[in-house]
JSON list of C-alpha atoms in Angstrom, two decimals:
[
{"chain": "A", "resi": 1, "resn": "MET", "atom": "CA", "xyz": [-23.63, -48.98, 3.10]},
{"chain": "A", "resi": 2, "resn": "SER", "atom": "CA", "xyz": [-19.80, -47.79, 1.70]},
{"chain": "A", "resi": 3, "resn": "THR", "atom": "CA", "xyz": [-17.11, -49.26, 3.09]},
{"chain": "A", "resi": 4, "resn": "ASP", "atom": "CA", "xyz": [-14.94, -46.24, 2.11]},
{"chain": "A", "resi": 5, "resn": "SER", "atom": "CA", "xyz": [-13.72, -44.47, 5.31]},
{"chain": "A", "resi": 6, "resn": "SER", "atom": "CA", "xyz": [-11.78, -42.70, 3.95]},
{"chain": "A", "resi": 7, "resn": "PRO", "atom": "CA", "xyz": [-11.86, -38.86, 4.82]},
{"chain": "A", "resi": 8, "resn": "GLN", "atom": "CA", "xyz": [-13.20, -36.40, 2.18]},
{"chain": "A", "resi": 9, "resn": "ARG", "atom": "CA", "xyz": [-10.40, -34.52, 0.51]},
{"chain": "A", "resi": 10, "resn": "SER", "atom": "CA", "xyz": [-11.72, -30.85, 0.00]},
{"chain": "A", "resi": 11, "resn": "PRO", "atom": "CA", "xyz": [-11.27, -29.54, -3.61]},
{"chain": "A", "resi": 12, "resn": "VAL", "atom": "CA", "xyz": [-8.09, -27.62, -4.02]},
{"chain": "A", "resi": 13, "resn": "PRO", "atom": "CA", "xyz": [-8.72, -24.04, -5.34]},
{"chain": "A", "resi": 14, "resn": "SER", "atom": "CA", "xyz": [-7.86, -24.72, -8.94]},
{"chain": "A", "resi": 15, "resn": "GLU", "atom": "CA", "xyz": [-10.90, -27.48, -8.77]},
{"chain": "A", "resi": 16, "resn": "ARG", "atom": "CA", "xyz": [-13.13, -25.32, -6.92]},
{"chain": "A", "resi": 17, "resn": "LEU", "atom": "CA", "xyz": [-12.46, -22.49, -9.87]},
{"chain": "A", "resi": 18, "resn": "ALA", "atom": "CA", "xyz": [-13.40, -25.26, -12.19]},
{"chain": "A", "resi": 19, "resn": "GLU", "atom": "CA", "xyz": [-16.43, -26.08, -10.24]},
{"chain": "A", "resi": 20, "resn": "LEU", "atom": "CA", "xyz": [-17.79, -22.66, -10.44]},
{"chain": "A", "resi": 21, "resn": "GLY", "atom": "CA", "xyz": [-16.85, -22.51, -13.99]},
{"chain": "A", "resi": 22, "resn": "ILE", "atom": "CA", "xyz": [-14.31, -19.34, -13.29]},
{"chain": "A", "resi": 23, "resn": "THR", "atom": "CA", "xyz": [-11.32, -19.62, -15.37]},
{"chain": "A", "resi": 24, "resn": "LEU", "atom": "CA", "xyz": [-8.27, -17.43, -14.57]},
{"chain": "A", "resi": 25, "resn": "PRO", "atom": "CA", "xyz": [-7.17, -14.59, -16.61]},
{"chain": "A", "resi": 26, "resn": "THR", "atom": "CA", "xyz": [-3.39, -13.41, -17.83]},
{"chain": "A", "resi": 27, "resn": "VAL", "atom": "CA", "xyz": [-2.11, -11.44, -15.61]},
{"chain": "A", "resi": 28, "resn": "ALA", "atom": "CA", "xyz": [-2.49, -8.09, -16.57]},
{"chain": "A", "resi": 29, "resn": "ALA", "atom": "CA", "xyz": [0.97, -5.87, -17.77]},
{"chain": "A", "resi": 30, "resn": "PRO", "atom": "CA", "xyz": [1.59, -3.32, -14.92]},
{"chain": "A", "resi": 31, "resn": "VAL", "atom": "CA", "xyz": [0.62, -0.03, -15.82]},
{"chain": "A", "resi": 32, "resn": "ALA", "atom": "CA", "xyz": [3.21, 1.92, -13.99]},
{"chain": "A", "resi": 33, "resn": "ALA", "atom": "CA", "xyz": [6.84, 0.98, -12.59]},
{"chain": "A", "resi": 34, "resn": "TYR", "atom": "CA", "xyz": [6.02, -2.20, -10.33]},
{"chain": "A", "resi": 35, "resn": "VAL", "atom": "CA", "xyz": [5.27, -5.92, -10.33]},
{"chain": "A", "resi": 36, "resn": "PRO", "atom": "CA", "xyz": [1.69, -7.46, -10.18]},
{"chain": "A", "resi": 37, "resn": "ALA", "atom": "CA", "xyz": [2.93, -9.95, -7.03]},
{"chain": "A", "resi": 38, "resn": "VAL", "atom": "CA", "xyz": [5.87, -10.20, -4.57]},
{"chain": "A", "resi": 39, "resn": "GLN", "atom": "CA", "xyz": [7.07, -13.23, -2.43]},
{"chain": "A", "resi": 40, "resn": "VAL", "atom": "CA", "xyz": [8.36, -12.84, 1.00]},
{"chain": "A", "resi": 41, "resn": "GLY", "atom": "CA", "xyz": [8.73, -15.73, 2.96]},
{"chain": "A", "resi": 42, "resn": "ASP", "atom": "CA", "xyz": [5.19, -17.73, 2.83]},
{"chain": "A", "resi": 43, "resn": "MET", "atom": "CA", "xyz": [3.72, -14.42, 2.17]},
{"chain": "A", "resi": 44, "resn": "VAL", "atom": "CA", "xyz": [2.39, -13.04, -1.04]},
{"chain": "A", "resi": 45, "resn": "TYR", "atom": "CA", "xyz": [1.61, -9.66, -1.45]},
{"chain": "A", "resi": 46, "resn": "THR", "atom": "CA", "xyz": [-0.36, -8.46, -4.70]},
{"chain": "A", "resi": 47, "resn": "SER", "atom": "CA", "xyz": [-0.30, -4.62, -6.26]},
{"chain": "A", "resi": 48, "resn": "GLY", "atom": "CA", "xyz": [-3.54, -3.34, -6.41]},
{"chain": "A", "resi": 49, "resn": "GLN", "atom": "CA", "xyz": [-5.64, -5.12, -9.12]},
{"chain": "A", "resi": 50, "resn": "LEU", "atom": "CA", "xyz": [-8.07, -3.04, -11.33]},
{"chain": "A", "resi": 51, "resn": "PRO", "atom": "CA", "xyz": [-10.47, -4.64, -12.94]},
{"chain": "A", "resi": 52, "resn": "PHE", "atom": "CA", "xyz": [-9.45, -5.31, -16.26]},
{"chain": "A", "resi": 53, "resn": "ILE", "atom": "CA", "xyz": [-11.20, -7.84, -18.46]},
{"chain": "A", "resi": 54, "resn": "ALA", "atom": "CA", "xyz": [-8.76, -8.75, -21.83]},
{"chain": "A", "resi": 55, "resn": "GLY", "atom": "CA", "xyz": [-6.98, -5.82, -21.22]},
{"chain": "A", "resi": 56, "resn": "GLU", "atom": "CA", "xyz": [-9.84, -3.32, -20.93]},
{"chain": "A", "resi": 57, "resn": "LEU", "atom": "CA", "xyz": [-11.50, -1.81, -18.12]},
{"chain": "A", "resi": 58, "resn": "PRO", "atom": "CA", "xyz": [-15.39, -2.55, -18.31]},
{"chain": "A", "resi": 59, "resn": "ALA", "atom": "CA", "xyz": [-17.00, 0.58, -16.31]},
{"chain": "A", "resi": 60, "resn": "THR", "atom": "CA", "xyz": [-15.05, 3.66, -14.93]},
{"chain": "A", "resi": 61, "resn": "GLY", "atom": "CA", "xyz": [-16.32, 6.46, -13.06]},
{"chain": "A", "resi": 62, "resn": "LEU", "atom": "CA", "xyz": [-17.38, 6.94, -9.43]},
{"chain": "A", "resi": 63, "resn": "VAL", "atom": "CA", "xyz": [-19.83, 4.51, -7.53]},
{"chain": "A", "resi": 64, "resn": "GLY", "atom": "CA", "xyz": [-23.25, 5.99, -5.82]},
{"chain": "A", "resi": 65, "resn": "VAL", "atom": "CA", "xyz": [-22.72, 9.27, -8.71]},
{"chain": "A", "resi": 66, "resn": "PRO", "atom": "CA", "xyz": [-26.14, 10.51, -8.86]},
{"chain": "A", "resi": 67, "resn": "LYS", "atom": "CA", "xyz": [-27.93, 11.25, -12.12]},
{"chain": "A", "resi": 68, "resn": "ASN", "atom": "CA", "xyz": [-26.85, 14.25, -13.74]},
{"chain": "A", "resi": 69, "resn": "THR", "atom": "CA", "xyz": [-26.15, 16.10, -10.45]},
{"chain": "A", "resi": 70, "resn": "PRO", "atom": "CA", "xyz": [-24.62, 19.89, -10.69]},
{"chain": "A", "resi": 71, "resn": "GLU", "atom": "CA", "xyz": [-21.54, 18.60, -8.55]},
{"chain": "A", "resi": 72, "resn": "ALA", "atom": "CA", "xyz": [-21.47, 15.68, -11.07]},
{"chain": "A", "resi": 73, "resn": "PRO", "atom": "CA", "xyz": [-23.06, 15.98, -14.50]},
{"chain": "A", "resi": 74, "resn": "ALA", "atom": "CA", "xyz": [-23.64, 12.50, -15.62]},
{"chain": "A", "resi": 75, "resn": "ALA", "atom": "CA", "xyz": [-21.59, 13.46, -18.88]},
{"chain": "A", "resi": 76, "resn": "ALA", "atom": "CA", "xyz": [-18.50, 13.79, -16.81]},
{"chain": "A", "resi": 77, "resn": "ARG", "atom": "CA", "xyz": [-18.57, 11.50, -13.92]},
{"chain": "A", "resi": 78, "resn": "PRO", "atom": "CA", "xyz": [-20.53, 8.03, -15.23]},
{"chain": "A", "resi": 79, "resn": "GLU", "atom": "CA", "xyz": [-22.12, 6.27, -12.57]},
{"chain": "A", "resi": 80, "resn": "VAL", "atom": "CA", "xyz": [-21.14, 3.22, -11.71]},
{"chain": "A", "resi": 81, "resn": "THR", "atom": "CA", "xyz": [-23.89, 0.93, -9.42]},
{"chain": "A", "resi": 82, "resn": "ALA", "atom": "CA", "xyz": [-22.84, -0.46, -6.40]},
{"chain": "A", "resi": 83, "resn": "GLU", "atom": "CA", "xyz": [-24.04, -4.31, -7.58]},
{"chain": "A", "resi": 84, "resn": "ALA", "atom": "CA", "xyz": [-22.12, -3.49, -10.72]},
{"chain": "A", "resi": 85, "resn": "ALA", "atom": "CA", "xyz": [-18.83, -2.24, -8.80]},
{"chain": "A", "resi": 86, "resn": "TYR", "atom": "CA", "xyz": [-19.51, -5.74, -6.41]},
{"chain": "A", "resi": 87, "resn": "ASP", "atom": "CA", "xyz": [-19.27, -7.70, -9.87]},
{"chain": "A", "resi": 88, "resn": "LEU", "atom": "CA", "xyz": [-16.06, -5.26, -10.84]},
{"chain": "A", "resi": 89, "resn": "ALA", "atom": "CA", "xyz": [-14.48, -6.19, -7.02]},
{"chain": "A", "resi": 90, "resn": "ARG", "atom": "CA", "xyz": [-15.11, -9.26, -8.06]},
{"chain": "A", "resi": 91, "resn": "THR", "atom": "CA", "xyz": [-12.93, -9.11, -11.57]},
{"chain": "A", "resi": 92, "resn": "ALA", "atom": "CA", "xyz": [-10.04, -7.25, -9.58]},
{"chain": "A", "resi": 93, "resn": "THR", "atom": "CA", "xyz": [-10.03, -10.21, -7.54]},
{"chain": "A", "resi": 94, "resn": "LEU", "atom": "CA", "xyz": [-9.59, -12.89, -10.04]},
{"chain": "A", "resi": 95, "resn": "ASN", "atom": "CA", "xyz": [-6.89, -10.49, -11.11]},
{"chain": "A", "resi": 96, "resn": "ALA", "atom": "CA", "xyz": [-5.17, -10.65, -7.78]},
{"chain": "A", "resi": 97, "resn": "LEU", "atom": "CA", "xyz": [-5.31, -14.52, -7.89]},
{"chain": "A", "resi": 98, "resn": "ALA", "atom": "CA", "xyz": [-4.07, -14.75, -11.24]},
{"chain": "A", "resi": 99, "resn": "ALA", "atom": "CA", "xyz": [-0.87, -12.23, -10.17]},
{"chain": "A", "resi": 100, "resn": "ILE", "atom": "CA", "xyz": [-0.66, -15.08, -6.95]},
{"chain": "A", "resi": 101, "resn": "ASP", "atom": "CA", "xyz": [-1.16, -18.17, -9.54]},
{"chain": "A", "resi": 102, "resn": "ASP", "atom": "CA", "xyz": [1.80, -17.12, -11.75]},
{"chain": "A", "resi": 103, "resn": "LEU", "atom": "CA", "xyz": [4.39, -16.63, -9.32]},
{"chain": "A", "resi": 104, "resn": "ALA", "atom": "CA", "xyz": [3.58, -19.23, -6.63]},
{"chain": "A", "resi": 105, "resn": "GLY", "atom": "CA", "xyz": [0.61, -21.17, -7.96]},
{"chain": "A", "resi": 106, "resn": "ILE", "atom": "CA", "xyz": [-2.98, -20.97, -6.86]},
{"chain": "A", "resi": 107, "resn": "ASP", "atom": "CA", "xyz": [-3.40, -24.82, -5.33]},
{"chain": "A", "resi": 108, "resn": "ASN", "atom": "CA", "xyz": [-0.43, -23.33, -2.83]},
{"chain": "A", "resi": 109, "resn": "ILE", "atom": "CA", "xyz": [-2.70, -20.82, -1.11]},
{"chain": "A", "resi": 110, "resn": "GLN", "atom": "CA", "xyz": [-2.62, -21.77, 2.26]},
{"chain": "A", "resi": 111, "resn": "ARG", "atom": "CA", "xyz": [-5.03, -18.79, 3.15]},
{"chain": "A", "resi": 112, "resn": "ILE", "atom": "CA", "xyz": [-6.34, -15.96, 2.45]},
{"chain": "A", "resi": 113, "resn": "VAL", "atom": "CA", "xyz": [-4.99, -13.43, 5.02]},
{"chain": "A", "resi": 114, "resn": "LYS", "atom": "CA", "xyz": [-6.21, -9.63, 4.13]},
{"chain": "A", "resi": 115, "resn": "VAL", "atom": "CA", "xyz": [-7.80, -7.99, 1.17]},
{"chain": "A", "resi": 116, "resn": "THR", "atom": "CA", "xyz": [-7.78, -4.32, 1.04]},
{"chain": "A", "resi": 117, "resn": "GLY", "atom": "CA", "xyz": [-10.33, -2.66, -1.45]},
{"chain": "A", "resi": 118, "resn": "PHE", "atom": "CA", "xyz": [-10.52, 0.88, -2.86]},
{"chain": "A", "resi": 119, "resn": "VAL", "atom": "CA", "xyz": [-13.85, 2.17, -4.37]},
{"chain": "A", "resi": 120, "resn": "ALA", "atom": "CA", "xyz": [-13.56, 5.81, -6.09]},
{"chain": "A", "resi": 121, "resn": "SER", "atom": "CA", "xyz": [-16.61, 7.01, -4.08]},
{"chain": "A", "resi": 122, "resn": "ALA", "atom": "CA", "xyz": [-19.48, 9.82, -4.59]},
{"chain": "A", "resi": 123, "resn": "PRO", "atom": "CA", "xyz": [-19.85, 12.14, -1.79]},
{"chain": "A", "resi": 124, "resn": "GLY", "atom": "CA", "xyz": [-21.81, 10.24, 0.47]},
{"chain": "A", "resi": 125, "resn": "PHE", "atom": "CA", "xyz": [-21.92, 7.17, -0.90]},
{"chain": "A", "resi": 126, "resn": "GLY", "atom": "CA", "xyz": [-20.77, 4.91, 2.47]},
{"chain": "A", "resi": 127, "resn": "GLY", "atom": "CA", "xyz": [-21.66, 1.57, 0.63]},
{"chain": "A", "resi": 128, "resn": "GLN", "atom": "CA", "xyz": [-17.90, 0.72, 0.42]},
{"chain": "A", "resi": 129, "resn": "PRO", "atom": "CA", "xyz": [-18.23, -2.70, 2.41]},
{"chain": "A", "resi": 130, "resn": "GLY", "atom": "CA", "xyz": [-20.88, -3.86, 0.60]},
{"chain": "A", "resi": 131, "resn": "VAL", "atom": "CA", "xyz": [-19.02, -3.73, -2.85]},
{"chain": "A", "resi": 132, "resn": "VAL", "atom": "CA", "xyz": [-15.90, -4.81, -1.00]},
{"chain": "A", "resi": 133, "resn": "ASN", "atom": "CA", "xyz": [-17.88, -7.94, -0.70]},
{"chain": "A", "resi": 134, "resn": "GLY", "atom": "CA", "xyz": [-17.58, -8.93, -4.00]},
{"chain": "A", "resi": 135, "resn": "ALA", "atom": "CA", "xyz": [-13.73, -9.84, -3.53]},
{"chain": "A", "resi": 136, "resn": "SER", "atom": "CA", "xyz": [-14.78, -11.50, -0.11]},
{"chain": "A", "resi": 137, "resn": "ASP", "atom": "CA", "xyz": [-17.59, -13.40, -1.68]},
{"chain": "A", "resi": 138, "resn": "LEU", "atom": "CA", "xyz": [-15.52, -14.39, -3.91]},
{"chain": "A", "resi": 139, "resn": "LEU", "atom": "CA", "xyz": [-12.62, -15.70, -1.77]},
{"chain": "A", "resi": 140, "resn": "GLY", "atom": "CA", "xyz": [-15.36, -17.80, 0.07]},
{"chain": "A", "resi": 141, "resn": "GLN", "atom": "CA", "xyz": [-16.53, -19.23, -2.57]},
{"chain": "A", "resi": 142, "resn": "ILE", "atom": "CA", "xyz": [-13.11, -20.64, -4.09]},
{"chain": "A", "resi": 143, "resn": "PHE", "atom": "CA", "xyz": [-11.03, -21.09, -0.45]},
{"chain": "A", "resi": 144, "resn": "GLY", "atom": "CA", "xyz": [-13.92, -22.00, 2.04]},
{"chain": "A", "resi": 145, "resn": "ASP", "atom": "CA", "xyz": [-12.67, -20.86, 5.60]},
{"chain": "A", "resi": 146, "resn": "ALA", "atom": "CA", "xyz": [-9.37, -20.24, 4.45]},
{"chain": "A", "resi": 147, "resn": "GLY", "atom": "CA", "xyz": [-10.94, -17.43, 2.47]},
{"chain": "A", "resi": 148, "resn": "THR", "atom": "CA", "xyz": [-12.12, -15.63, 5.22]},
{"chain": "A", "resi": 149, "resn": "HIS", "atom": "CA", "xyz": [-9.56, -12.64, 6.01]},
{"chain": "A", "resi": 150, "resn": "ALA", "atom": "CA", "xyz": [-9.33, -9.36, 7.58]},
{"chain": "A", "resi": 151, "resn": "ARG", "atom": "CA", "xyz": [-10.24, -6.65, 5.28]},
{"chain": "A", "resi": 152, "resn": "ALA", "atom": "CA", "xyz": [-10.16, -2.93, 5.08]},
{"chain": "A", "resi": 153, "resn": "ALA", "atom": "CA", "xyz": [-12.52, -1.22, 2.29]},
{"chain": "A", "resi": 154, "resn": "VAL", "atom": "CA", "xyz": [-11.71, 2.03, 1.84]},
{"chain": "A", "resi": 155, "resn": "GLY", "atom": "CA", "xyz": [-13.76, 4.99, -0.32]},
{"chain": "A", "resi": 156, "resn": "VAL", "atom": "CA", "xyz": [-11.24, 7.19, -2.37]},
{"chain": "A", "resi": 157, "resn": "ALA", "atom": "CA", "xyz": [-12.01, 10.29, -4.43]},
{"chain": "A", "resi": 158, "resn": "GLU", "atom": "CA", "xyz": [-9.96, 8.74, -7.59]},
{"chain": "A", "resi": 159, "resn": "LEU", "atom": "CA", "xyz": [-8.13, 5.50, -8.58]},
{"chain": "A", "resi": 160, "resn": "PRO", "atom": "CA", "xyz": [-5.98, 4.81, -11.63]},
{"chain": "A", "resi": 161, "resn": "LEU", "atom": "CA", "xyz": [-7.17, 4.94, -15.19]},
{"chain": "A", "resi": 162, "resn": "GLY", "atom": "CA", "xyz": [-11.09, 6.19, -13.72]},
{"chain": "A", "resi": 163, "resn": "SER", "atom": "CA", "xyz": [-11.42, 2.39, -12.42]},
{"chain": "A", "resi": 164, "resn": "PRO", "atom": "CA", "xyz": [-14.28, 2.22, -9.70]},
{"chain": "A", "resi": 165, "resn": "VAL", "atom": "CA", "xyz": [-12.36, -1.02, -7.48]},
{"chain": "A", "resi": 166, "resn": "GLU", "atom": "CA", "xyz": [-8.99, -1.45, -6.73]},
{"chain": "A", "resi": 167, "resn": "ILE", "atom": "CA", "xyz": [-8.25, -4.90, -4.72]},
{"chain": "A", "resi": 168, "resn": "GLU", "atom": "CA", "xyz": [-5.11, -5.91, -3.16]},
{"chain": "A", "resi": 169, "resn": "VAL", "atom": "CA", "xyz": [-4.46, -9.45, -1.71]},
{"chain": "A", "resi": 170, "resn": "ILE", "atom": "CA", "xyz": [-1.85, -10.76, 0.80]},
{"chain": "A", "resi": 171, "resn": "ALA", "atom": "CA", "xyz": [-1.87, -14.67, 0.36]},
{"chain": "A", "resi": 172, "resn": "GLN", "atom": "CA", "xyz": [-0.02, -17.31, 2.85]},
{"chain": "A", "resi": 173, "resn": "ILE", "atom": "CA", "xyz": [1.65, -19.90, 0.58]},
{"chain": "A", "resi": 174, "resn": "ARG", "atom": "CA", "xyz": [2.02, -23.45, 1.41]},
{"chain": "A", "resi": 175, "resn": "HIS", "atom": "CA", "xyz": [6.23, -24.11, 1.77]},
{"chain": "A", "resi": 176, "resn": "SER", "atom": "CA", "xyz": [6.44, -26.45, -1.43]},
{"chain": "A", "resi": 177, "resn": "ALA", "atom": "CA", "xyz": [5.31, -23.43, -3.51]},
{"chain": "A", "resi": 178, "resn": "LYS", "atom": "CA", "xyz": [6.47, -23.55, -6.79]}
]
């Protein structure tokens, strides 16, 4: 029987990322006239983040495009499956967390307040919430209860650079931030 009665410390986000085998990427350079994140008081707002990996989009096109229909020939509009888009939402979320880390420090995040996910959707595709779960599930894995958040999952006709997903995150920062 252990005599240590000290409470168990919850891992901080950087430790949780390491446990999950995740390294935050380098903050992606903006593709237009904006900054990756802005802090106002104890809140950080990220710009919409695309799922760049080493400066490249791993996929482009609409989510849920039927293969080779007259409305969307496969050659003109590559299909991105909902499953692949879920993974892309995770990647975009890591990019958002990298922007927050660069500005305020990942371990200074007190809670995730809101996530907005945009999904470039084929007509008739209604699975946006499942795609944006890629972001929500990842934030829950990293932050636990502090990762639960308000959310919007929005289907759109097109996103910058043909990206299938774009993620914005609003986070509350501890007062002792960088």
